Amino acid sequence: MPYLWPAVLGLLVTGWFVLDGFVLGVGITSPWLARDVRERRWARTAVGPFVLGSEMWLIASAGVLAFALPHLESVLSGCYPLVVALLACWILRDAALWLGRRSTRSASWRRWDLVWAAASMGVAYCAGALVGALAHGIPHGAPAYATLFGPVAVLSGLAMVALLALHGAVVVRLRVPAPACERAAAALPRLGQVAAVLAAATVVAGLIDPGVRGALSPAALVGVAGPVAALLVPGRNAAGHPGRAFALGAVAVAAPALAVGIGLVATVAGTSGSGGLAAVVLGAVPVMLAYQALLWWLFRRPVTRRATVFF
Amino acid sequence: MSAVDLARIQFALTANVHFLFVVVTLGLAPLIAVMQTRYVLTGRDVHKTMTRFFGQIYVVNYGLGIVTGLVMEFQFGLNWTGVSQVAGQVFGAPLALETLIAFFAEATFLGMWIFGWDRLPKAVHLAFIYLVTLTAYASAYFIMVANGFLQHPVGAALHGGTARITDVGALLTNPNAIGAVAHIVPAALFIGGVVVAGISAWHLRRRTGHDDLFVRSLRLGVLVGVVAAFWTFAMGYAQFDYLDKNQPLKAGLLHELDHTVKTVGPPPPDWIGVPFTVMQTIGEVSFYIGLLLLPFLIRRWIVPRRLILRAMTWFVPVPFVAVVCGWLVREIGRQPWVIYGVLKTPDAVSGVGATQVAFSLAVFGAVVVGLAVTDWLVLARLARRGPARVTLGATLAEQEERDGLPDGRPATQPLPAAQES
């Protein structure tokens, strides 16, 4: 029972990395995989239905944090600059999606597409850096700049950009019409290598950092699954199994947060949620999963000329 | 400026901007559900076009509601951890319910509604907008339960400095929360009606060529607006029933109390009487003027009345002023308490320094205000562009044809499927 709410939080945060992760990844890779405004509208249409439903996972995480783990809210104030930066980039990413095709002038479209790519990279970097910062333990009190901008956090941020780019590229391969999907398939080997190297470097940096070694239990080594999965993604796609490539990409992007969460679980456990409402909140989780599954099923097909647009 | 002042300014700014978009979301959603219901029942194009046109306004507005809401969700953990320390579980409970139950569903079903046009059976597509509307109002309820707890802490008891929920029913039926919801719901519908009527009036006056559509939507907007205006101020006044007892210092600044007040601490600033009067005046005057508009809804009597149409369009920003005034009364009126009678505002702020808060205020202030202004300009442009070329509900093929495809490729060129590569 003491691990219940940390587990729920872990599920929500991991879900966000996997689901908003591919939306972010498509944004990150859009300048290279979708070369003009027409192709980028295809990319926007490919991720469109999932944008709202995916970003909810992180918003719900904040809700669970407030309700069941209020003493952990120091995670937010203790990583203040990174959280503010993440929120600002997230806001700009959403604005780029919502407002990016409202004008009739293509110059405006190009500008918003740039914002989409840059803001997506910003969210990815800040999310990764936060995971890296939390690897030093739950902060208490004022932000420690040495942790937030130290080598583990920075490497973790860069690795997350690469991991989400890889994850997003698989989705471009699966859902966006040619030539974008062909470019994505061609880019996967390089993206897989870069992501794997950066993720491995982050793991190594964490292993040699005394702060991280002191804060995380050895169970955090499951994070090694991240770079390994990233390396395997291009191979699965080339062998004609893009669905499995997507699953491996999901493992790769989920691994960092899961590793740090598992490594810290001893320090965050032992809280109690308030009984009755806790049951209601928990009961909502399977319902949420059900209508999310409905969303994915409704929009499972790749983009065609008959797809409905908005973003 | 101290961290407290900066944190308060940030909260006031972001919460007000957030609500300016949320109130339109709450007000428009039911109207769009009505429009779409008429389409599904009659099959007539005028209703479908009306749904898509106002639906697009709703969706573009919704985006900024989300964007400002992100700041709201995380702001508590960033700047106000004092609240979490004292009453985290109690205050966090309705917030968690809001995100996990109401908002999660709203966001998912809205995504299905936006992208499911003509791809889903009509009844299913209609059901989704009803679900979106329902969950939006559920969200509003849960948020007001959270705010209501701060204003009038019930259903919880302090044990050694932290509050625990002792009575979930009391928390969820807090008269402060229920009374506020009963006031906000009609206020939102009032704004929804005013927005629809104002946009319709512009098109009728400019003779943009969609008279049939806009006469119908104007009628809907005015009818809903007038009835809602009445309930807004009626439910507003009804709140004094409990405010006189539970927040007498606030109530005393707004109207005459029939009992003497023993002070619960320092009183709130006495200028809240001014926004209260502004809000009250706007509410009541809107209703009375709205009554005078009713005869013009008969047939097409409104169409040649260009002065009235112009006034209706110019009136659109006015209820938004009332809404901001309302929040000022509600939130400033409970100062210096964050949790009334329990936790004072300066004690609720996180331990972060003023520089951090100044940084966050600068960033969020600039981004939120900048995007809000951009969104309003886009909304105005979309409203003027009219129902002829609405993106909401269009297919990729239709939209690319309209775009003219700047790279010169012919619009009829089919897209190679993703799986073939």
XYZ file of C-alpha atoms in Angstrom:
732
model
C 0.000 0.000 0.000
C 2.720 2.544 0.676
C 3.864 2.059 -2.924
C 0.399 2.496 -4.402
C 0.436 6.209 -5.089
C 4.039 6.332 -6.252
C 3.058 3.539 -8.646
C 0.080 5.520 -9.950
C 2.303 8.558 -10.375
C 4.856 6.401 -12.151
C 2.188 5.048 -14.496
C 1.009 8.562 -15.372
C 4.492 9.985 -15.925
C 5.592 6.973 -17.964
C 2.393 7.189 -19.980
C 3.189 10.813 -20.733
C 6.685 10.007 -21.954
C 5.351 7.348 -24.293
C 2.242 9.137 -25.561
C 3.112 12.820 -25.599
C 6.629 11.625 -26.341
C 5.768 10.634 -29.875
C 3.847 13.876 -30.456
C 6.925 15.757 -29.257
C 9.143 13.514 -31.336
C 7.214 14.226 -34.524
C 7.595 17.931 -33.757
C 11.315 17.593 -33.083
C 11.968 15.751 -36.336
C 9.521 17.742 -38.451
C 12.101 20.118 -39.999
C 14.039 17.160 -41.406
C 11.390 14.535 -42.052
C 8.637 16.850 -43.331
C 10.413 19.310 -45.520
C 7.687 21.768 -46.587
C 4.493 23.257 -45.177
C 2.380 20.699 -46.987
C 4.190 17.710 -45.498
C 4.221 19.319 -42.100
C 0.455 19.622 -42.210
C 0.409 15.882 -42.813
C 2.592 15.448 -39.731
C 0.307 17.717 -37.716
C -2.690 15.706 -38.893
C -0.961 12.464 -37.988
C -0.528 13.473 -34.351
C -3.537 15.784 -34.088
C -6.126 13.520 -32.442
C -3.633 12.487 -29.768
C -2.310 15.849 -28.655
C -4.955 16.617 -26.049
C -5.332 13.083 -24.781
C -1.576 12.622 -24.409
C -0.614 15.816 -22.633
C -3.312 15.053 -20.084
C -1.070 12.360 -18.602
C 1.359 14.958 -17.273
C -1.444 17.223 -16.076
C -2.978 14.271 -14.250
C 0.448 13.583 -12.700
C 0.361 17.052 -11.158
C -3.103 16.317 -9.816
C -2.006 13.034 -8.203
C 1.090 14.747 -6.822
C -1.101 17.385 -5.169
C -3.562 14.866 -3.764
C -1.617 11.820 -2.711
C 1.998 12.939 -2.457
C 1.800 16.585 -1.344
C 5.158 16.448 0.418
C 6.698 15.616 -2.958
C 5.540 18.877 -4.456
C 8.969 20.137 -3.458
C 9.975 18.349 -6.669
C 8.415 21.288 -8.497
C 9.698 24.158 -6.375
C 13.062 22.454 -5.926
C 13.575 22.298 -9.695
C 12.000 25.681 -10.263
C 13.899 26.981 -13.335
C 13.566 23.695 -15.225
C 9.868 23.386 -14.429
C 9.198 26.960 -15.525
C 11.177 26.399 -18.719
C 9.333 23.146 -19.413
C 5.961 24.793 -18.931
C 6.894 27.720 -21.153
C 8.038 25.392 -23.950
C 4.949 23.240 -23.508
C 2.735 26.307 -23.825
C 4.531 27.356 -26.999
C 4.317 23.841 -28.432
C 0.551 23.805 -27.914
C 0.200 27.309 -29.316
C 2.154 26.266 -32.412
C -0.230 23.364 -32.949
C -3.423 25.266 -32.261
C -2.606 28.511 -34.052
C -0.156 27.237 -36.653
C -2.590 26.878 -39.533
C -5.178 29.522 -38.657
C -3.782 32.128 -41.039
C -4.167 31.966 -44.819
C -0.544 32.960 -45.399
C 2.168 30.342 -45.720
C 4.819 32.630 -44.183
C 2.884 32.407 -40.927
C 2.745 28.619 -41.269
C 6.516 28.384 -41.599
C 7.070 30.533 -38.519
C 4.712 28.459 -36.389
C 6.285 25.242 -37.692
C 9.651 26.494 -36.434
C 8.082 27.225 -33.054
C 6.586 23.726 -33.088
C 9.980 22.112 -33.627
C 11.909 24.336 -31.218
C 9.330 24.162 -28.434
C 9.095 20.369 -28.787
C 12.871 20.162 -28.365
C 12.596 22.451 -25.342
C 9.994 20.276 -23.653
C 12.037 17.154 -24.379
C 15.235 18.670 -23.031
C 13.593 20.029 -19.858
C 11.752 16.773 -19.164
C 14.961 14.802 -19.564
C 16.931 17.262 -17.465
C 14.305 17.025 -14.722
C 14.660 13.250 -14.681
C 18.425 13.669 -14.482
C 18.138 16.231 -11.695
C 15.792 13.988 -9.711
C 18.351 11.213 -9.993
C 20.223 13.117 -7.300
C 17.268 12.651 -4.972
C 14.096 14.530 -4.133
C 15.031 18.186 -3.622
C 14.055 19.926 -0.430
C 14.018 23.671 -0.319
C 15.642 26.035 -2.754
C 16.814 24.812 -6.179
C 20.377 23.542 -6.352
C 21.815 24.886 -9.593
C 24.725 22.450 -9.534
C 22.206 19.628 -9.817
C 19.830 21.243 -12.289
C 22.571 22.235 -14.724
C 25.140 19.600 -13.860
C 26.459 16.925 -16.204
C 23.887 14.243 -15.381
C 20.947 16.589 -15.936
C 22.371 18.073 -19.129
C 23.232 14.692 -20.637
C 19.835 13.388 -19.595
C 18.165 16.333 -21.316
C 20.076 15.842 -24.548
C 19.446 12.113 -24.448
C 15.719 12.681 -24.073
C 15.657 14.926 -27.154
C 17.328 12.144 -29.133
C 15.121 9.415 -27.652
C 11.930 11.298 -28.397
C 13.200 12.089 -31.885
C 13.700 8.368 -32.441
C 10.260 7.531 -31.032
C 8.668 10.256 -33.147
C 10.463 9.117 -36.281
C 8.923 5.663 -35.917
C 5.487 7.298 -35.790
C 6.293 9.362 -38.890
C 7.273 6.095 -40.555
C 3.953 4.565 -39.525
C 1.491 7.377 -40.141
C 2.739 10.186 -42.372
C 2.533 9.789 -46.178
C 5.589 9.484 -48.383
C 8.159 10.928 -48.791
C 8.145 11.746 -45.079
C 7.804 8.126 -44.022
C 10.640 7.104 -46.347
C 12.899 9.776 -44.879
C 11.956 8.577 -41.400
C 12.794 4.968 -42.191
C 16.142 6.064 -43.608
C 16.886 8.185 -40.552
C 16.130 5.510 -37.977
C 19.570 3.841 -37.863
C 21.387 7.128 -37.222
C 18.762 8.315 -34.711
C 18.925 4.980 -32.906
C 22.705 5.201 -32.569
C 22.721 8.811 -31.373
C 19.958 8.173 -28.860
C 21.620 5.020 -27.578
C 24.999 6.731 -27.166
C 23.541 9.723 -25.330
C 21.368 7.532 -23.107
C 24.316 5.272 -22.313
C 26.477 8.312 -21.551
C 23.812 9.508 -19.137
C 23.766 6.143 -17.374
C 27.552 6.215 -17.085
C 27.544 9.788 -15.793
C 25.001 8.762 -13.199
C 27.077 5.773 -12.145
C 30.168 7.883 -11.531
C 28.324 10.732 -9.788
C 28.406 10.233 -6.017
C 25.207 12.204 -5.543
C 23.296 9.909 -7.883
C 24.877 6.763 -6.478
C 23.839 7.833 -3.007
C 20.286 8.716 -3.954
C 19.225 5.837 -6.194
C 18.957 2.205 -5.220
C 20.639 -0.333 -7.544
C 17.220 -1.165 -8.992
C 17.616 1.997 -11.048
C 19.914 0.055 -13.337
C 16.806 -1.019 -15.253
C 17.484 2.266 -17.020
C 20.008 0.379 -19.122
C 17.015 -0.914 -21.047
C 16.763 2.570 -22.542
C 19.877 2.659 -24.711
C 19.503 -1.037 -25.510
C 15.951 -0.593 -26.780
C 16.993 2.480 -28.752
C 19.636 0.452 -30.569
C 17.135 -2.239 -31.483
C 14.502 0.097 -32.961
C 15.959 0.535 -36.463
C 16.516 -3.212 -36.833
C 12.893 -4.070 -36.059
C 11.701 -1.503 -38.565
C 14.052 -2.694 -41.284
C 12.890 -6.273 -40.687
C 9.349 -5.202 -41.522
C 7.994 -4.904 -37.976
C 7.364 -1.183 -37.488
C 4.836 -1.910 -34.726
C 7.522 -3.628 -32.686
C 9.841 -0.741 -33.446
C 7.215 1.537 -31.892
C 7.022 -0.678 -28.789
C 10.808 -0.627 -28.415
C 10.818 3.131 -28.868
C 8.254 3.371 -26.104
C 10.500 1.305 -23.820
C 13.439 3.538 -24.689
C 11.658 6.790 -23.802
C 10.013 5.375 -20.676
C 13.209 3.885 -19.276
C 14.845 7.023 -17.826
C 11.830 8.138 -15.776
C 11.065 4.588 -14.689
C 14.648 4.018 -13.644
C 14.807 7.135 -11.496
C 11.351 6.476 -10.075
C 12.215 2.908 -9.139
C 15.546 4.066 -7.723
C 13.816 6.617 -5.493
C 10.797 4.600 -4.482
C 12.118 3.800 -1.037
C 12.319 7.508 -0.217
C 8.868 8.404 -1.508
C 6.849 5.511 -0.227
C 4.958 5.401 3.004
C 2.384 8.077 2.316
C -1.312 7.597 2.752
C -3.995 8.894 0.485
C -7.406 9.644 1.988
C -9.372 6.400 1.776
C -12.717 7.034 0.135
C -11.634 9.533 -2.438
C -8.564 7.422 -3.130
C -10.848 4.592 -4.216
C -12.701 6.937 -6.564
C -9.489 8.212 -8.082
C -8.117 4.712 -8.540
C -11.396 3.527 -9.990
C -11.118 6.240 -12.596
C -7.855 4.862 -13.948
C -9.264 1.845 -15.836
C -12.025 4.056 -17.251
C -9.381 6.494 -18.490
C -7.413 3.709 -20.083
C -10.572 2.479 -21.789
C -11.447 5.716 -23.523
C -7.827 6.389 -24.375
C -7.760 2.990 -26.050
C -10.903 4.015 -27.931
C -9.114 7.150 -29.125
C -6.145 5.185 -30.470
C -8.411 2.652 -32.118
C -10.527 5.333 -33.815
C -7.495 7.011 -35.337
C -5.310 3.984 -35.942
C -5.063 4.475 -39.715
C -2.272 6.516 -41.284
C -3.007 9.898 -42.806
C -4.779 9.864 -46.162
C -6.499 12.594 -48.186
C -9.721 11.745 -46.395
C -8.226 12.417 -42.949
C -9.871 15.203 -40.986
C -7.602 18.152 -40.329
C -7.423 20.904 -37.797
C -3.860 21.555 -36.642
C 8.785 43.397 -4.360
C 8.609 40.377 -2.121
C 8.071 36.802 -3.244
C 4.528 36.944 -1.861
C 3.583 39.988 -3.915
C 5.097 38.552 -7.076
C 3.453 35.176 -6.538
C 0.099 36.856 -5.978
C 0.442 38.972 -9.106
C 1.337 35.907 -11.123
C -1.611 33.972 -9.787
C -4.036 36.822 -10.355
C -2.791 37.378 -13.899
C -2.730 33.745 -14.974
C -5.986 32.818 -13.232
C -7.891 35.711 -14.777
C -6.537 35.128 -18.268
C -7.254 31.406 -17.868
C -10.816 32.076 -16.844
C -11.432 34.496 -19.713
C -10.961 31.535 -22.037
C -12.573 28.926 -19.808
C -15.778 30.916 -19.479
C -16.144 30.906 -23.266
C -15.457 27.165 -23.340
C -18.172 26.584 -20.751
C -20.579 28.943 -22.472
C -20.121 27.814 -26.057
C -20.015 24.043 -25.563
C -23.712 23.616 -24.742
C -24.704 25.948 -27.572
C -22.653 23.954 -30.056
C -24.197 20.762 -28.714
C -27.617 22.301 -29.412
C -26.571 23.325 -32.918
C -25.218 19.886 -33.682
C -28.302 18.217 -32.237
C -30.445 20.188 -34.641
C -28.216 19.045 -37.463
C -28.431 15.396 -36.484
C -32.214 15.591 -36.060
C -32.995 17.542 -39.236
C -30.031 16.733 -41.471
C -30.051 20.318 -42.758
C -26.826 21.908 -43.923
C -27.495 25.252 -42.213
C -27.164 23.569 -38.827
C -24.063 21.654 -39.833
C -22.387 24.814 -41.098
C -23.423 26.687 -37.964
C -21.935 23.917 -35.797
C -18.667 23.912 -37.719
C -18.369 27.706 -37.750
C -19.005 28.289 -34.050
C -17.278 25.012 -33.238
C -14.089 26.340 -34.775
C -14.317 29.477 -32.632
C -14.801 27.209 -29.623
C -11.825 24.994 -30.452
C -9.400 27.860 -31.116
C -10.509 29.467 -27.847
C -10.097 26.118 -26.059
C -6.422 25.945 -26.976
C -5.660 29.022 -24.923
C -7.746 27.641 -22.080
C -5.422 24.637 -22.003
C -2.270 26.659 -22.331
C -3.131 28.969 -19.432
C -4.441 26.000 -17.469
C -1.025 24.361 -17.610
C 0.379 27.242 -15.621
C -2.484 26.991 -13.124
C -1.970 23.272 -12.553
C 1.707 23.590 -11.735
C 1.629 26.980 -10.084
C 0.522 25.541 -6.740
C 3.522 23.257 -6.586
C 5.889 26.010 -7.728
C 4.867 29.018 -5.671
C 2.368 27.913 -3.065
C 3.752 24.799 -1.359
C 2.649 26.253 1.979
C -0.893 25.295 1.015
C 0.187 21.723 0.241
C 2.003 21.441 3.524
C -1.029 22.471 5.541
C -3.893 21.079 3.515
C -2.317 19.228 0.614
C -4.528 16.173 0.698
C -7.709 18.135 1.209
C -7.027 20.776 -1.419
C -5.375 18.297 -3.746
C -8.286 15.862 -3.678
C -10.699 17.898 -5.835
C -7.775 18.906 -8.076
C -6.903 15.261 -8.625
C -10.547 14.426 -9.275
C -10.678 17.259 -11.762
C -7.623 16.172 -13.741
C -8.180 12.433 -13.581
C -11.919 12.238 -14.048
C -13.245 15.383 -15.656
C -10.493 16.983 -17.640
C -8.913 13.749 -18.873
C -12.206 12.688 -20.399
C -12.917 16.142 -21.786
C -9.563 16.319 -23.526
C -9.789 12.836 -24.998
C -13.341 13.220 -26.253
C -12.652 16.676 -27.645
C -9.808 15.207 -29.684
C -12.244 12.606 -31.006
C -14.801 15.311 -31.796
C -12.395 17.607 -33.645
C -10.862 14.865 -35.773
C -13.875 12.596 -36.111
C -16.047 14.765 -38.379
C -17.708 12.681 -41.111
C -15.701 9.660 -39.991
C -17.944 8.663 -37.127
C -21.662 7.888 -37.164
C -23.507 11.171 -36.630
C -25.050 10.103 -33.333
C -21.678 9.017 -31.948
C -20.041 12.270 -33.016
C -22.877 14.157 -31.324
C -22.470 12.092 -28.164
C -18.853 13.190 -27.968
C -19.703 16.912 -27.819
C -22.229 16.147 -25.089
C -19.530 14.279 -23.174
C -17.153 17.184 -23.671
C -19.754 19.613 -22.333
C -20.605 17.449 -19.340
C -17.001 16.876 -18.370
C -16.199 20.568 -18.811
C -18.858 21.442 -16.259
C -17.659 18.639 -13.996
C -14.205 20.231 -14.180
C -15.632 23.586 -13.177
C -17.408 21.963 -10.245
C -14.283 20.244 -8.935
C -12.197 23.389 -9.266
C -14.796 25.354 -7.339
C -14.821 22.637 -4.652
C -11.083 23.215 -4.289
C -11.472 26.994 -4.233
C -14.514 26.683 -1.981
C -12.481 24.733 0.555
C -9.956 27.556 0.670
C -12.717 30.092 1.203
C -14.644 28.057 3.750
C -12.705 25.055 5.056
C -15.161 22.233 5.794
C -14.982 18.484 5.789
C -11.476 18.413 7.192
C -9.736 18.634 10.544
C -6.271 19.819 11.482
C -4.082 17.213 13.138
C -0.718 18.533 14.198
C -0.470 21.174 11.504
C -1.792 19.163 8.539
C -5.398 18.853 7.490
C -7.054 15.523 6.744
C -10.409 14.940 5.128
C -12.970 13.936 7.742
C -16.187 14.365 5.757
C -16.031 13.955 1.988
C -19.703 14.831 1.649
C -19.201 18.147 3.398
C -16.212 18.929 1.187
C -18.189 18.204 -1.971
C -21.360 20.022 -0.873
C -19.622 23.050 0.615
C -22.206 25.849 0.225
C -19.417 28.202 -0.790
C -18.530 25.906 -3.688
C -22.093 25.047 -4.703
C -23.167 28.673 -4.531
C -20.253 29.720 -6.701
C -20.977 27.018 -9.291
C -24.641 28.033 -9.366
C -23.486 31.538 -10.233
C -20.696 30.648 -12.669
C -22.775 28.265 -14.810
C -25.321 30.870 -15.898
C -22.549 33.464 -16.167
C -20.781 31.233 -18.672
C -23.974 30.635 -20.636
C -24.600 34.373 -20.628
C -21.172 34.930 -22.167
C -21.701 32.104 -24.651
C -24.952 33.686 -25.746
C -23.395 37.140 -26.032
C -20.476 35.834 -28.119
C -22.720 33.913 -30.511
C -25.151 36.809 -30.800
C -22.389 39.379 -31.250
C -20.706 37.451 -34.051
C -24.039 36.757 -35.733
C -24.972 40.423 -35.485
C -21.738 41.436 -37.238
C -22.446 39.142 -40.177
C -26.039 40.283 -40.474
C -25.044 43.933 -40.413
C -22.255 43.403 -42.955
C -24.578 41.348 -45.145
C -21.987 38.637 -45.682
C -24.576 36.419 -47.327
C -25.434 33.861 -44.664
C -28.536 35.513 -43.256
C -30.476 32.328 -42.713
C -27.718 30.873 -40.567
C -26.975 33.979 -38.568
C -30.584 34.901 -37.859
C -30.964 31.472 -36.288
C -27.752 31.681 -34.293
C -28.508 35.218 -33.171
C -31.859 34.040 -31.885
C -30.209 31.205 -29.951
C -27.555 33.510 -28.522
C -29.968 36.206 -27.363
C -32.460 33.774 -25.829
C -29.784 31.890 -23.903
C -28.039 35.136 -22.970
C -31.126 36.826 -21.559
C -32.283 33.871 -19.472
C -28.739 33.225 -18.276
C -28.190 36.884 -17.362
C -31.138 36.718 -15.023
C -29.901 33.560 -13.307
C -26.395 34.976 -13.061
C -27.317 37.894 -10.876
C -30.020 35.957 -9.014
C -27.502 33.259 -8.073
C -24.931 35.948 -7.402
C -27.090 37.570 -4.761
C -28.029 34.151 -3.374
C -24.416 33.723 -2.289
C -24.924 36.322 0.427
C -26.930 33.718 2.339
C -23.737 32.030 3.407
C -21.245 34.843 2.808
C -22.908 36.949 5.492
C -22.177 34.177 7.988
C -18.936 32.657 6.712
C -17.075 35.629 5.270
C -18.736 38.584 6.984
C -15.816 40.916 6.402
C -16.099 40.400 2.637
C -19.886 40.588 2.675
C -19.847 43.729 4.769
C -17.871 45.578 2.102
C -20.421 44.633 -0.541
C -23.726 45.295 1.157
C -25.374 46.168 4.434
C -25.169 43.419 7.008
C -27.992 42.943 9.472
C -25.696 41.888 12.277
C -22.496 43.172 13.775
C -19.366 41.324 12.847
C -16.828 40.079 15.316
C -13.592 40.313 13.452
C -11.826 37.164 12.311
C -8.665 39.131 11.712
C -7.741 42.045 9.444
C -10.382 42.924 6.841
C -9.854 42.682 3.086
C -9.175 45.862 1.078
C -12.298 47.963 0.943
C -12.036 48.764 -2.778
C -13.649 45.416 -3.631
C -16.932 47.289 -3.448
C -16.033 48.894 -6.784
C -15.630 45.744 -8.910
C -18.705 44.375 -7.177
C -20.778 47.341 -8.291
C -19.395 47.105 -11.830
C -20.219 43.401 -12.063
C -23.661 43.818 -10.542
C -24.518 46.682 -12.876
C -23.389 44.829 -15.978
C -25.395 41.758 -14.976
C -28.654 43.503 -14.250
C -28.497 46.033 -17.074
C -27.702 43.260 -19.568
C -30.799 41.433 -18.538
C -33.102 44.438 -18.849
C -31.671 45.485 -22.208
C -31.839 41.870 -23.311
C -35.558 41.800 -22.559
C -36.009 44.722 -24.939
C -34.235 42.745 -27.658
C -36.630 39.833 -27.463
C -39.311 41.148 -29.848
C -36.690 41.580 -32.558
C -36.070 37.849 -32.559
C -39.401 37.353 -34.279
C -38.835 36.244 -37.861
C -36.221 38.520 -39.436
C -37.148 41.740 -37.641
C -33.563 42.130 -36.404
C -31.955 42.141 -39.851
C -32.564 45.778 -40.860
C -31.871 47.122 -37.338
C -28.250 48.028 -38.043
C -27.759 50.120 -34.925
C -28.927 47.338 -32.645
C -26.741 44.864 -34.517
C -23.731 47.131 -34.143
C -24.417 47.527 -30.414
C -24.676 43.761 -29.989
C -21.247 43.272 -31.522
C -19.682 46.042 -29.471
C -21.212 44.563 -26.340
C -19.180 41.333 -26.575
C -16.263 42.421 -24.304
C -18.537 43.829 -21.587
C -19.450 40.600 -19.741
C -15.760 39.685 -19.652
C -15.156 42.804 -17.561
C -17.847 41.570 -15.185
C -16.188 38.169 -14.950
C -12.816 39.646 -13.946
C -14.565 41.879 -11.413
C -16.271 38.835 -9.948
C -12.994 37.039 -9.417
C -11.446 40.123 -7.846
C -14.326 40.311 -5.363
C -14.115 36.607 -4.604
C -10.346 36.318 -4.247
C -9.329 39.701 -2.856
C -12.324 39.562 -0.554
C -10.910 36.600 1.322
C -7.507 38.176 1.930
C -5.396 38.001 4.020
C -6.363 34.324 4.142
C -5.409 31.662 1.635
C -7.247 29.094 3.731
C -9.845 31.180 5.498
C -9.203 31.376 9.199
C -6.362 28.858 8.957
C -3.477 29.960 6.740
C -2.516 33.500 5.866
C -1.262 34.351 2.393
C 2.366 35.184 3.281
C 2.668 31.810 5.057
C 1.398 29.899 2.043
C 4.223 30.864 -0.309
C 6.996 28.386 -1.155
C 10.462 28.962 0.210
C 11.795 30.094 -3.170
C 13.361 33.526 -3.378
C 11.850 36.597 -4.972
C 14.215 36.327 -7.961
C 12.842 32.924 -8.906
C 9.264 34.141 -8.685
C 10.146 37.267 -10.648
C 11.652 35.066 -13.346
C 8.554 32.896 -13.529
C 6.245 35.929 -13.517
C 8.219 37.477 -16.358
C 8.191 34.282 -18.427
C 4.593 33.268 -17.842
C 3.327 36.821 -17.908
C 4.875 37.465 -21.305
C 3.910 34.114 -22.824
C 0.366 34.030 -21.458
C -0.517 37.626 -22.293
C 1.189 37.440 -25.675
C -0.627 34.280 -26.662
C -3.939 35.514 -25.291
C -3.778 38.620 -27.442
C -2.736 36.517 -30.451
C -5.617 34.132 -29.869
C -8.158 36.929 -29.625
C -6.877 38.417 -32.883
C -7.131 35.000 -34.542
C -10.634 34.502 -33.152
C -11.722 37.881 -34.476
C -10.307 37.026 -37.880
C -12.007 33.631 -37.934
C -15.286 35.186 -36.824
C -15.107 37.698 -39.677
C -14.038 35.134 -42.264
C -17.386 33.484 -41.856
C -18.746 30.009 -42.409
C -17.689 29.581 -46.027
C -14.249 28.042 -45.486
C -14.146 26.512 -42.036
C -11.237 24.187 -41.311
C -13.031 22.308 -38.519
C -14.472 19.208 -40.107
C -12.645 19.619 -43.398
C -10.708 16.777 -44.947
C -7.048 17.055 -45.884
C -8.058 17.101 -49.551
C -10.470 20.008 -49.089
C -8.043 21.992 -46.992
C -5.159 21.539 -49.420
C -7.370 22.740 -52.251
C -8.227 25.851 -50.296
C -4.592 26.384 -49.373
C -3.635 26.382 -53.023
C -0.585 24.353 -52.069
C 2.190 26.949 -52.253
C 4.675 24.450 -53.588
C 2.724 24.265 -56.834
C 1.849 20.608 -56.743
C -1.608 19.976 -58.168
C -4.243 19.567 -55.480
C -5.580 16.450 -57.109
C -2.325 14.544 -56.709
C -3.096 11.668 -54.369
C -0.945 11.103 -51.327
C 1.135 7.945 -51.345
C 0.128 5.847 -48.369
C 2.524 5.629 -45.439
C 2.545 1.815 -45.384
C 3.800 1.452 -48.929
C 7.233 2.905 -48.168
